[in-house]
Short mmCIF file of C-alpha atoms in Angstrom, two decimals:
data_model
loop_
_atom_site.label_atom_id
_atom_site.label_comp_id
_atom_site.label_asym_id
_atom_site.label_seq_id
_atom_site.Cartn_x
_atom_site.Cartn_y
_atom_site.Cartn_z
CA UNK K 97 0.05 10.11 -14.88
CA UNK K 98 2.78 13.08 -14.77
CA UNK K 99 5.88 13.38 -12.50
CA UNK K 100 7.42 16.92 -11.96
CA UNK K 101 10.54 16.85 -10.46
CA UNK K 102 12.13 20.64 -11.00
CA UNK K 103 12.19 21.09 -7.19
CA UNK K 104 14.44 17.98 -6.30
CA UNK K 105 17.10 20.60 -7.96
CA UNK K 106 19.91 22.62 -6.75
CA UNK K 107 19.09 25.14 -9.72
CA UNK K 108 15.15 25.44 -8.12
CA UNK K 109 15.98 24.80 -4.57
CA UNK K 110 19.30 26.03 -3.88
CA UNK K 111 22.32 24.18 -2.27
CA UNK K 112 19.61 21.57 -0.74
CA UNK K 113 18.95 19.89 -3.97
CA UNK K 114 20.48 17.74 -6.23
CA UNK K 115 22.53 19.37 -8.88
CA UNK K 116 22.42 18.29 -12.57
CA UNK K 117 25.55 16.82 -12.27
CA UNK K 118 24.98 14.80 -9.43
CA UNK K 119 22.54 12.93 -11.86
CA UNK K 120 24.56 13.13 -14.59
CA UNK K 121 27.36 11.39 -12.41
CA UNK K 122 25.27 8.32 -11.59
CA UNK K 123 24.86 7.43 -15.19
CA UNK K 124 26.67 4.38 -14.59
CA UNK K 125 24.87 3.23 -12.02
CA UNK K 126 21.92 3.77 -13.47
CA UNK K 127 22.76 2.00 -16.51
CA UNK K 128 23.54 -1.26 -14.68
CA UNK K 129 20.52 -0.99 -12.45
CA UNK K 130 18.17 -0.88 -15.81
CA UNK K 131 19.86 -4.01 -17.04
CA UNK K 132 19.63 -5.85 -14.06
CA UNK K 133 15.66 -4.92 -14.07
CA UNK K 134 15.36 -6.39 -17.76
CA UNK K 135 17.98 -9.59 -16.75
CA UNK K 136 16.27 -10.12 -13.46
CA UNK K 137 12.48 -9.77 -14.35
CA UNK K 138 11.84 -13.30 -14.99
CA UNK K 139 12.44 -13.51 -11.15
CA UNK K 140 9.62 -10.42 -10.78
CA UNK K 141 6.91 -12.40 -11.13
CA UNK K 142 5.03 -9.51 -9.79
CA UNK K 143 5.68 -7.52 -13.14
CA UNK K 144 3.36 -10.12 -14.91
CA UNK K 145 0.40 -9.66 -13.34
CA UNK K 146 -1.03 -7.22 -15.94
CA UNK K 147 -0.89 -9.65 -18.86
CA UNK K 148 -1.26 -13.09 -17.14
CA UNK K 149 -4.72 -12.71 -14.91
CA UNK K 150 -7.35 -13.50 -17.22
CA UNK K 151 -8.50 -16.59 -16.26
CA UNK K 152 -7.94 -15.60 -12.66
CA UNK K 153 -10.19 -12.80 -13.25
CA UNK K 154 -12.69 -14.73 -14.94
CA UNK K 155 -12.86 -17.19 -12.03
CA UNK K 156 -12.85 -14.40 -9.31
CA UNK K 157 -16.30 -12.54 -11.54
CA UNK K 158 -18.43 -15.99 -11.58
CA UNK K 159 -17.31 -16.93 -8.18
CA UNK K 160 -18.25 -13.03 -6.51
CA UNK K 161 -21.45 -12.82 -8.90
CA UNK K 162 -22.26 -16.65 -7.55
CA UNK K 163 -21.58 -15.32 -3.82
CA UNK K 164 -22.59 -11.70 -3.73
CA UNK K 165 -26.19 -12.37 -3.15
CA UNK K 166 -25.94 -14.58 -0.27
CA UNK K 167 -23.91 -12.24 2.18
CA UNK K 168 -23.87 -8.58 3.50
CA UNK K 169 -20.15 -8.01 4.44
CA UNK K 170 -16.83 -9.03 2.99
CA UNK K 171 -14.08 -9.52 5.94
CA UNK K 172 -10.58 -9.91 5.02
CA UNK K 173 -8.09 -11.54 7.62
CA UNK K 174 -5.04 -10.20 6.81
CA UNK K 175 -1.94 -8.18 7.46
CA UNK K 176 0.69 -6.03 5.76
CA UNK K 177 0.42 -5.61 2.16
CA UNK K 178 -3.08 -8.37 2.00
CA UNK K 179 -4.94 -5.24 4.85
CA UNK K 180 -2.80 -2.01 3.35
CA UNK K 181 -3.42 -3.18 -0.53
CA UNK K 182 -7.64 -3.37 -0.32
CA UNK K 183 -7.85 -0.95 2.05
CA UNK K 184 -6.18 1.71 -0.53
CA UNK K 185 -7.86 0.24 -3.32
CA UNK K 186 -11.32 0.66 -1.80
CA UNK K 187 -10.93 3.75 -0.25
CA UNK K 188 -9.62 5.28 -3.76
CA UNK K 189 -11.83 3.95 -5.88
CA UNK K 190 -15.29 3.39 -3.95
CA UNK K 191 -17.45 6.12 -2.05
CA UNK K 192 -15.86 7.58 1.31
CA UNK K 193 -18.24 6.67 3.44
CA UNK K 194 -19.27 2.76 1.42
CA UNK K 195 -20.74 1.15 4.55
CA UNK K 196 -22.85 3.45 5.78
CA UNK K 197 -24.70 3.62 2.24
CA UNK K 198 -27.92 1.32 1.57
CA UNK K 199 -26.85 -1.40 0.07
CA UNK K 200 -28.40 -0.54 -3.18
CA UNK K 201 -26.20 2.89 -3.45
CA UNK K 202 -23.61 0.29 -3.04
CA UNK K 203 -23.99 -1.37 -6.37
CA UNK K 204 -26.11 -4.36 -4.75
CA UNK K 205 -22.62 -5.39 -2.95
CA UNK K 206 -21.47 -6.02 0.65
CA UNK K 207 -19.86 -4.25 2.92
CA UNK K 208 -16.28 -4.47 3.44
CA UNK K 209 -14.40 -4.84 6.53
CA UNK K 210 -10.49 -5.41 6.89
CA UNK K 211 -9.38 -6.89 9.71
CA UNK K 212 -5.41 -7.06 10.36
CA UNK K 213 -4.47 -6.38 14.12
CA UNK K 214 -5.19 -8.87 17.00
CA UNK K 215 -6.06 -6.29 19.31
CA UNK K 216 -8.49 -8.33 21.39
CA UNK K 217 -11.42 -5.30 21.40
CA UNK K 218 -11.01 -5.54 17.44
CA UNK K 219 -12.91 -8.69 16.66
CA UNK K 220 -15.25 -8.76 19.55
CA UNK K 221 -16.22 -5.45 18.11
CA UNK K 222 -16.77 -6.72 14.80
CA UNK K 223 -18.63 -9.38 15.65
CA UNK K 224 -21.30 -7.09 17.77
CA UNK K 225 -21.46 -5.35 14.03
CA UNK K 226 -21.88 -8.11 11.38
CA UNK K 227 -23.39 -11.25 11.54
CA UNK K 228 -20.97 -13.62 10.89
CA UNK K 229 -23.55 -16.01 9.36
CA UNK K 230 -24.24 -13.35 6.74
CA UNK K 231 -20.18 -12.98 6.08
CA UNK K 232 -17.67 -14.59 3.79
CA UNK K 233 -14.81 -14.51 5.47
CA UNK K 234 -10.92 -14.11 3.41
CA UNK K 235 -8.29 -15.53 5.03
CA UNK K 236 -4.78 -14.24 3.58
CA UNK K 237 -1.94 -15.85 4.21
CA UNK K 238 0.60 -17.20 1.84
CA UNK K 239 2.35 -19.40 4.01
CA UNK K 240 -0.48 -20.02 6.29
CA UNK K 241 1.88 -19.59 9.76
CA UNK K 242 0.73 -15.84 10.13
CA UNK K 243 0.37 -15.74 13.91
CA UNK K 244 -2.48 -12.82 13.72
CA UNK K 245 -3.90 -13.91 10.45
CA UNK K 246 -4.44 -17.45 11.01
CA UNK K 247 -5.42 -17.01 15.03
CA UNK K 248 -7.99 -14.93 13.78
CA UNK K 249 -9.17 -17.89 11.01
CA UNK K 250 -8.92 -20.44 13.58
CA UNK K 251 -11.73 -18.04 16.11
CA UNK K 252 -14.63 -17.35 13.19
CA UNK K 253 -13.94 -20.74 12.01
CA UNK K 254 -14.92 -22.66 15.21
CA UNK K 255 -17.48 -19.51 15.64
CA UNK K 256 -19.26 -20.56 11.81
CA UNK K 257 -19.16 -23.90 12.97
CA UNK K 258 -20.79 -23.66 16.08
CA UNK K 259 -23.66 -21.26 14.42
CA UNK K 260 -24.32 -23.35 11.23
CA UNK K 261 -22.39 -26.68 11.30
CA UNK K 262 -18.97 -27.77 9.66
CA UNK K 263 -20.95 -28.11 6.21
CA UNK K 264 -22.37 -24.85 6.04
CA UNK K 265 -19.75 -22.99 7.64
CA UNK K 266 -17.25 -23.99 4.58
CA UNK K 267 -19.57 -21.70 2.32
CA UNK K 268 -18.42 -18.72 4.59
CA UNK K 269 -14.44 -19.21 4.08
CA UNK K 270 -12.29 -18.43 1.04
CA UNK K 271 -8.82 -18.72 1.53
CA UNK K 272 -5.67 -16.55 -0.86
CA UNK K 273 -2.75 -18.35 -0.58
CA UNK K 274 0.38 -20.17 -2.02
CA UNK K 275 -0.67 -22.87 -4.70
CA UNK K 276 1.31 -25.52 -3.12
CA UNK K 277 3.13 -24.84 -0.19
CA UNK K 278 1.99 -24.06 3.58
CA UNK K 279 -0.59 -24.44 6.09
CA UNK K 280 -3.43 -22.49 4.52
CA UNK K 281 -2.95 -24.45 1.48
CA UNK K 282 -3.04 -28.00 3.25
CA UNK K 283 -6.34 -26.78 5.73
CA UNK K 284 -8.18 -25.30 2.74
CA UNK K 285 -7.89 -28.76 0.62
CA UNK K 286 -8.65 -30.75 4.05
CA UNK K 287 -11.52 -28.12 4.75
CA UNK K 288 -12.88 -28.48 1.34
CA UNK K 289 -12.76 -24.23 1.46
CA UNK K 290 -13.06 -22.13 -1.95
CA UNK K 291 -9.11 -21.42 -2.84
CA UNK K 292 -7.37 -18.10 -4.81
CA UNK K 293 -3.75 -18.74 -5.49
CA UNK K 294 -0.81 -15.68 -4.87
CA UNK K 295 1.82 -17.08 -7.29
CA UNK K 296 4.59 -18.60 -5.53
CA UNK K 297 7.23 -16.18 -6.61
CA UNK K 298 5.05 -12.69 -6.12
CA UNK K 299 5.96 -11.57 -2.19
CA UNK K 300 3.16 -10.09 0.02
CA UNK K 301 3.95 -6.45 -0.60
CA UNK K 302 4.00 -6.58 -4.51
CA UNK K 303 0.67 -8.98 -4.08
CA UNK K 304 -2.09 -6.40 -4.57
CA UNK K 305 -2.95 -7.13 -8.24
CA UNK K 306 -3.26 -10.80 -7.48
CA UNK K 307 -6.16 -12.22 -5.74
CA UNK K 308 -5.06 -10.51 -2.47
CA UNK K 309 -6.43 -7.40 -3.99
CA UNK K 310 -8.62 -8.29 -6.77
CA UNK K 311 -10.96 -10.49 -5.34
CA UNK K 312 -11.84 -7.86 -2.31
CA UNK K 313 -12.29 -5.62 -5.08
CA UNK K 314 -14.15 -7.30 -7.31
CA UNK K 315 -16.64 -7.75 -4.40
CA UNK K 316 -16.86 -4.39 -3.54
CA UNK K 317 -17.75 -3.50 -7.36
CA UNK K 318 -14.33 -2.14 -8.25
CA UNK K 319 -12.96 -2.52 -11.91
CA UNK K 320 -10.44 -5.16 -11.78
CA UNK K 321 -9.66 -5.15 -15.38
CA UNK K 322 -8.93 -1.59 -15.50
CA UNK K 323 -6.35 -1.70 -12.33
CA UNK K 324 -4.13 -4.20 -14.65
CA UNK K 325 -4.82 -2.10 -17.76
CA UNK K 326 -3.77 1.19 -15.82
CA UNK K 327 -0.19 -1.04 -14.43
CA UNK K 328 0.05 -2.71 -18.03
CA UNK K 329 0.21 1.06 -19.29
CA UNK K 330 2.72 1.95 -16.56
CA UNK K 331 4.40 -0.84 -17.44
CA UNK K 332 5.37 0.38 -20.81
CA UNK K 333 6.47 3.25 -19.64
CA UNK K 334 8.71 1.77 -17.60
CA UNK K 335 10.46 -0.25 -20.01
CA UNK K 336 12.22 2.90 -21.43
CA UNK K 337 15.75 2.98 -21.23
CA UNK K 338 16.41 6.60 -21.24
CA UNK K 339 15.37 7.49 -17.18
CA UNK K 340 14.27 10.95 -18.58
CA UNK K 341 11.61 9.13 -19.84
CA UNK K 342 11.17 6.81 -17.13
CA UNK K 343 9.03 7.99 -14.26
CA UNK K 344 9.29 5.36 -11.94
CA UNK K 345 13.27 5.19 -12.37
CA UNK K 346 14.04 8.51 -12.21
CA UNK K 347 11.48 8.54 -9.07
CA UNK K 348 13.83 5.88 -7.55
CA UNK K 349 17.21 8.05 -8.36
CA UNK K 350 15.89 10.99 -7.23
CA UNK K 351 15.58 9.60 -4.02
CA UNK K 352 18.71 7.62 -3.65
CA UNK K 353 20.56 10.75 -4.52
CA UNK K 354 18.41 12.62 -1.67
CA UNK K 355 19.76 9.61 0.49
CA UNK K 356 22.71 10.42 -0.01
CA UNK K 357 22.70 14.13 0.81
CA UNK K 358 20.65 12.98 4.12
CA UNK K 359 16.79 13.04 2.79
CA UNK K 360 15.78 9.70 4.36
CA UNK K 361 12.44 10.48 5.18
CA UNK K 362 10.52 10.13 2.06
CA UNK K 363 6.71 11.97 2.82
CA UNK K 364 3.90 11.01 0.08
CA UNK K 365 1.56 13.77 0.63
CA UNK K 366 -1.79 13.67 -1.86
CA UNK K 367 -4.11 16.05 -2.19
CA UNK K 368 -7.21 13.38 -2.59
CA UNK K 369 -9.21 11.93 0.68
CA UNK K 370 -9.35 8.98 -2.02
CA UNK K 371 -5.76 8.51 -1.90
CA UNK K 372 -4.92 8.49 1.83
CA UNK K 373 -4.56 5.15 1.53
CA UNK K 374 -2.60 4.62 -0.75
CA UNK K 375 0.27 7.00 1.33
CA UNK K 376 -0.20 4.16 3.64
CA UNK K 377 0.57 1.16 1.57
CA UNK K 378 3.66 2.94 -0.07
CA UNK K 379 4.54 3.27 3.75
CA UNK K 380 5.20 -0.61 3.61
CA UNK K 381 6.57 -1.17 -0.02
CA UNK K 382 8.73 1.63 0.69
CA UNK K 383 10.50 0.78 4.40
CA UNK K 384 10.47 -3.00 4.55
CA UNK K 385 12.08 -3.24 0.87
CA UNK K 386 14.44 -0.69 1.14
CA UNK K 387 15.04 -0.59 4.75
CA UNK K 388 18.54 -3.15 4.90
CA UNK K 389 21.40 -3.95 7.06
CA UNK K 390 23.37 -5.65 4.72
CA UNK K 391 23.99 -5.00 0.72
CA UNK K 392 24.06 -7.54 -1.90
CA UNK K 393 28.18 -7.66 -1.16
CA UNK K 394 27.82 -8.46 2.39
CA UNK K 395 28.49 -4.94 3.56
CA UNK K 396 26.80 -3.33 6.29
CA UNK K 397 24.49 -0.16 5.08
CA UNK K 398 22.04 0.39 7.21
CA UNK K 399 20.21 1.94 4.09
CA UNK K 400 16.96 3.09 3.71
CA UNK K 401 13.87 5.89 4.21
CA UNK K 402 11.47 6.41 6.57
CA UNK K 403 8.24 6.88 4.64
CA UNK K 404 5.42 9.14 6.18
CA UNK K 405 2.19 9.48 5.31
CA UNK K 406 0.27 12.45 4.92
CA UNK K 407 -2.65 14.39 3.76
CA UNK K 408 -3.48 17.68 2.03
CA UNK K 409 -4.80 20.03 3.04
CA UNK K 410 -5.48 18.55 6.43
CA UNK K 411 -2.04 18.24 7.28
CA UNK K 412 -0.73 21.62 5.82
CA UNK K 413 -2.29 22.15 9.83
CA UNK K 414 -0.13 19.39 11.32
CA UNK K 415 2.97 18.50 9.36
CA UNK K 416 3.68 20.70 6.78
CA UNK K 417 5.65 23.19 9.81
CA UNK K 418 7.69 20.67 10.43
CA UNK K 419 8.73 19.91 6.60
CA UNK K 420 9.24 23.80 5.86
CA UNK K 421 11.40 24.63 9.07
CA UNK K 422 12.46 21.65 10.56
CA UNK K 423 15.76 19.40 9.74
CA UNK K 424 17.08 18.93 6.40
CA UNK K 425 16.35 15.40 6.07
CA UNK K 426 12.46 14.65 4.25
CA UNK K 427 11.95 14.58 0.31
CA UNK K 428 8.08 15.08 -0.38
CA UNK K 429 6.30 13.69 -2.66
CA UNK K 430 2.40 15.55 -3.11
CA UNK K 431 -0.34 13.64 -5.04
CA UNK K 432 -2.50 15.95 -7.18
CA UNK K 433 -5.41 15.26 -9.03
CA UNK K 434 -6.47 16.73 -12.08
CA UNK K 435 -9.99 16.54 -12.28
CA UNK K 436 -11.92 15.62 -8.49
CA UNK K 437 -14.75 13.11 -9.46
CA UNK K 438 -17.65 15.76 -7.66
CA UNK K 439 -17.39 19.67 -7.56
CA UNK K 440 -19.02 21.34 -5.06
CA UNK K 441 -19.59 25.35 -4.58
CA UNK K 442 -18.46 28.38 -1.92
CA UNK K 443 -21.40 30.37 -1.47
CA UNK K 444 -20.60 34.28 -1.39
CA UNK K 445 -22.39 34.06 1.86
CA UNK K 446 -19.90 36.75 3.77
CA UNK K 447 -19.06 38.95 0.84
CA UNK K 448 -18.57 41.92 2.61
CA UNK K 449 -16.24 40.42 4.97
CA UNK K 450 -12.34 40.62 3.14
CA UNK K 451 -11.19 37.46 4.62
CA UNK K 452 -13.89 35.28 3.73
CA UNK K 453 -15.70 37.03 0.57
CA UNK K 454 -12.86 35.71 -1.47
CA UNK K 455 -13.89 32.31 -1.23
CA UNK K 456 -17.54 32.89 -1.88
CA UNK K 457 -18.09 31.48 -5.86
CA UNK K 458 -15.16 29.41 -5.74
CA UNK K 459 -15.39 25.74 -5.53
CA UNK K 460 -13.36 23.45 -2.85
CA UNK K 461 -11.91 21.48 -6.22
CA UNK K 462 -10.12 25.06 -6.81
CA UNK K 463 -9.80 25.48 -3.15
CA UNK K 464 -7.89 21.99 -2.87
CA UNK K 465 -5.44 22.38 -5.82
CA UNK K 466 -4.84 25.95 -4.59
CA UNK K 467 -3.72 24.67 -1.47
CA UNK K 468 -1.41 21.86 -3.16
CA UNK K 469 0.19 24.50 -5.38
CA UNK K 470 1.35 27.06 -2.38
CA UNK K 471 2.50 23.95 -0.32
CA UNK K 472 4.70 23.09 -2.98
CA UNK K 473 5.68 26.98 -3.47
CA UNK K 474 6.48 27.39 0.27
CA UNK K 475 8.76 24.00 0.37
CA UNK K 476 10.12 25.23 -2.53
CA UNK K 477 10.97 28.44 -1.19
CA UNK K 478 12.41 26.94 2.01
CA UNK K 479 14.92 25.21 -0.22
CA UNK K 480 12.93 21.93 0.62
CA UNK K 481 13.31 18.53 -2.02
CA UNK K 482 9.68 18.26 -3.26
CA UNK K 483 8.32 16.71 -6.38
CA UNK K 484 4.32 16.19 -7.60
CA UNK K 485 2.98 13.54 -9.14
CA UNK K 486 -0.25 14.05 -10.75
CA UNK K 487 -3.15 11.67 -11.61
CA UNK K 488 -5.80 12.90 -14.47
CA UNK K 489 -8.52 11.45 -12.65
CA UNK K 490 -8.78 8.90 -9.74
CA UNK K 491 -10.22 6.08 -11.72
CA UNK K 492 -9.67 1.58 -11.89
CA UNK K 493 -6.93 2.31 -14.58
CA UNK K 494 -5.04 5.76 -12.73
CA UNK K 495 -4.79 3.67 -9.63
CA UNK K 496 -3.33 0.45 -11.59
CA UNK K 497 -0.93 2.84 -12.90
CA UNK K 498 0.30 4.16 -9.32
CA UNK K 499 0.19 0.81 -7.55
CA UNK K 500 2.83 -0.30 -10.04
CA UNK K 501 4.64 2.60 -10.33
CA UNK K 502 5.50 2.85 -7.36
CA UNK K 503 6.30 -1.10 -7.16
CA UNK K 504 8.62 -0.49 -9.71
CA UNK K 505 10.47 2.35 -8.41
CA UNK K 506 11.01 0.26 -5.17
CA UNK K 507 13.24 -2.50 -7.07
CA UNK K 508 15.07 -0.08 -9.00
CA UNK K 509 15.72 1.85 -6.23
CA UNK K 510 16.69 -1.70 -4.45
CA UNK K 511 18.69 -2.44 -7.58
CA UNK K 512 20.86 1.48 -7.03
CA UNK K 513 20.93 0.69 -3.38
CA UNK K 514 22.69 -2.84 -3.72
CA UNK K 515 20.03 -4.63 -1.81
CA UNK K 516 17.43 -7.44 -1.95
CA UNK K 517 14.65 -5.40 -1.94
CA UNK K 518 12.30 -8.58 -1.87
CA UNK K 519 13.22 -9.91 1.47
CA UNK K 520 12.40 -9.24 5.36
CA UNK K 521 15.17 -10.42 7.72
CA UNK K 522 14.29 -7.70 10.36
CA UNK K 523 10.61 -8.56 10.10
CA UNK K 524 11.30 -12.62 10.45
CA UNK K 525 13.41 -12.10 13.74
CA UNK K 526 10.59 -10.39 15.76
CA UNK K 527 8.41 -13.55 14.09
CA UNK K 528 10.98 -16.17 15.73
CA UNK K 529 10.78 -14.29 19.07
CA UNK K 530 7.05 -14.39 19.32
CA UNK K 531 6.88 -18.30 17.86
CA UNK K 532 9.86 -18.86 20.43
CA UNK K 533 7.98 -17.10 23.68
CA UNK K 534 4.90 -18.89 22.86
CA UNK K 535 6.68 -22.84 22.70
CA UNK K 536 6.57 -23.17 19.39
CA UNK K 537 8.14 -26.44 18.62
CA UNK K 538 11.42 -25.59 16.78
CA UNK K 539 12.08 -22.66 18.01
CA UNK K 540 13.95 -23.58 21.38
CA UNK K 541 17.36 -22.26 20.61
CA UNK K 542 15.65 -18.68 20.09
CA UNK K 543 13.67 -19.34 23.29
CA UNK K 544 16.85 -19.57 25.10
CA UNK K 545 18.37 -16.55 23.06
CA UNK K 546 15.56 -14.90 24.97
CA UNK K 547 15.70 -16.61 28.30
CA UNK K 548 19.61 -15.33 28.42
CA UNK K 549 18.68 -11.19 27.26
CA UNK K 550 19.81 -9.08 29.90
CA UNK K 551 16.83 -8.61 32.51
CA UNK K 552 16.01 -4.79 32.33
CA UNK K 553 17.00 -2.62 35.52
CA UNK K 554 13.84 -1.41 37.66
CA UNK K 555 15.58 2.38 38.50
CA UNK K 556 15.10 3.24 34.70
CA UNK K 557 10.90 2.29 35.00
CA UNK K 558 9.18 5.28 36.25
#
């Protein structure tokens, strides 16, 4: 993986970038944000994962070769990083369109389906696709008190039970959770239900090279060993002091500096239907780490970027006007690919018309990268922060090396910011309010916090 950041600079961009010195001036900063990474690790459990899954891996291989066999579709039941992390996974890694394939194109496995919202229509839906008696279903949940996870566990488990009885519904259930703590924890022992453990100390977000993401992989056919040898490799890389050498650091500077001058939309942009996704789960890691009221000190910050997702070259037709003439304010990050994993050829069926002939012989690989090239030319000519990260190939290990890449930049950028960038407080009070509006015991107080809100005034509803 390579990370070209000329056009974050004044001397590229113009007076919109950051200038050398700028850089040069947060030496300091830097400096004591790489030693808290090394002094604080211990507390990252996350940045194990790559040497400490083996058994884990071992465990998840029998138990999907055991279970494979007996079911046609895969359904996760979770939220946040346990939907975004699988979903990105699979759709970079697997074939576009993996459902709709015969089962032996897909490698003899199941489908996969991923089911996070509680949108009523959702799961009815679902259930007039599969049959849930041909399913295992994956409940994710590390505390187990996930109000959309867990309501949808408690419907197909009463739904299995009905179909097949208690006894054979258990063989349709595995549960991912905390190893000790928590509801899910306490119903799968009761429920006698096959259990993966997220370590205790590894938050949702930072989760996907656990069991959260692994074992949907592994069922779907993916490489598992080569996602941790891809972030064991980034890993290394990471270690470096020196942030030239450093991508994820200097990834994480680059955009607290463009904070700073008012970039705080950060756009990931890759040229690769395979790694749409993937723009998606950054979208999370990204804004709920990094998006703070308060700094480590107590101060008030209200720090942070708004990540967006996008895609190339689709949305050179919807977005890319916006981040070429619009405000100031967006850094953008494009995703290239060195070599696509299928080529397919332009005929020179319209040669003697000028504005098509040119294409004819060509190949939409060259098309693609063409495309991703004068994007970045025309930001860069609009004096517009861009950088490019570029992937050899989108393979198991490339994709390791991304996931924690960009999980690494996140907590040094966390660690530049003065923030906990492993906590959620503004995610936990919209929790309370729901828990408190549905009489959840211990939540009166909030319940009258809400009774008392200021009743809205009918002139302003149209």
């Amino acid at each position: 993986m390579k990370m070209d950041y000329n056009n974050m600079l004044a001397e590229r961009i113009g007076p919109e970038g950051i200038p050398i010195n700028a850089l040069t001036a947060l030496t300091p900063q830097i400096e004591k944000a790489t030693r808290a990474m090394k002094e604080k690790r211990p507390q990252m459990a996350w940045r194990d994962l790559p040497y400490n899954q083996a058994q884990i891996v071992k465990d998840i291989q029998a138990y999907t070769a055991q279970m494979k066999p007996q079911i046609d579709a895969f359904v996760v039941l979770g939220i946040g990083g346990s939907a975004l992390g699988p979903l990105a996974v699979q759709q970079a890694l697997n074939h576009p369109f993996y459902n709709e394939l015969p089962r032996e194109k897909r490698g003899n496995n199941p489908k996969l389906y991923v089911v996070d919202n509680v949108d009523p229509e959702r799961l009815v839906y679902l259930f007039q696709t599969i049959d849930p008696t041909r399913c295992l279903f994956n409940v994710i949940s590390k505390s187990g008190s996930t109000s959309e996870t867990m309501s949808q566990f408690m419907i197909i488990q009463a739904m299995l039970e009905d179909k097949l009885g208690k006894e054979a519904a258990r063989k349709h259930i595995v549960c991912t959770t905390d190893p000790e703590s928590g509801n899910l924890i306490a119903i799968a022992k009761k429920e006698g239900y096959k259990t993966f453990y997220v370590p205790s100390a590894v938050g949702g977000r930072f989760s996907e090279l656990t069991p959260v993401g692994l074992l949907p992989a592994a069922f779907c056919g993916i490489d598992i060993e080569g996602l941790l040898e891809g972030a064991a490799q980034m890993d290394a890389m990471c270690q470096q002091d020196d942030i030239a050498k450093n991508p994820a650091h200097m990834f994480a500077a680059l955009h607290c500096l463009g904070l700073a001058q008012g970039k705080n939309i950060s756009v990931l942009m890759p040229y690769a239907d395979s790694l749409k996704l993937i723009a998606a789960w950054y979208g999370q890691l990204w804004a709920e780490s990094l998006g703070k009221k308060y700094d480590l000190d107590g101060k008030t910050v209200h720090t942070g970027q708004t990540p967006v997702n996008a895609l190339g070259s689709t949305d050179q037709h919807s977005q890319v006007q916006l981040y070429a003439e619009g405000p100031y304010d967006k850094i953008v990050v494009l995703i290239g690919v060195d070599e696509y994993r299928e080529t397919i050829t332009i005929p020179n069926t319209y040669a003697d018309m000028p504005s098509l002939g040119f294409l004819g012989g060509t190949t939409h690989n060259q098309l693609l990268k063409t495309m991703q090239t004068a994007t970045e030319y025309a930001l860069t000519k609009a004096g517009r922060m861009n950088m490019t990260i570029t992937l050899p190939k989108v393979t198991s290990q490339s994709v390791g090396q991304l996931l924690y890449f960009f999980e690494v930049a996140t907590a040094f950028a966390g660690e530049l910011l003065n923030i906990n960038a492993f906590d959620q407080p503004g995610v936990e009070e919209g929790k309370d309010a729901t828990y408190a509006l549905f009489g959840r015991p211990g939540y009166e107080a909030k319940k009258a916090e809400l009774d008392a809100a200021q009743p809205k005034d009918s002139q302003y509803v149209i």
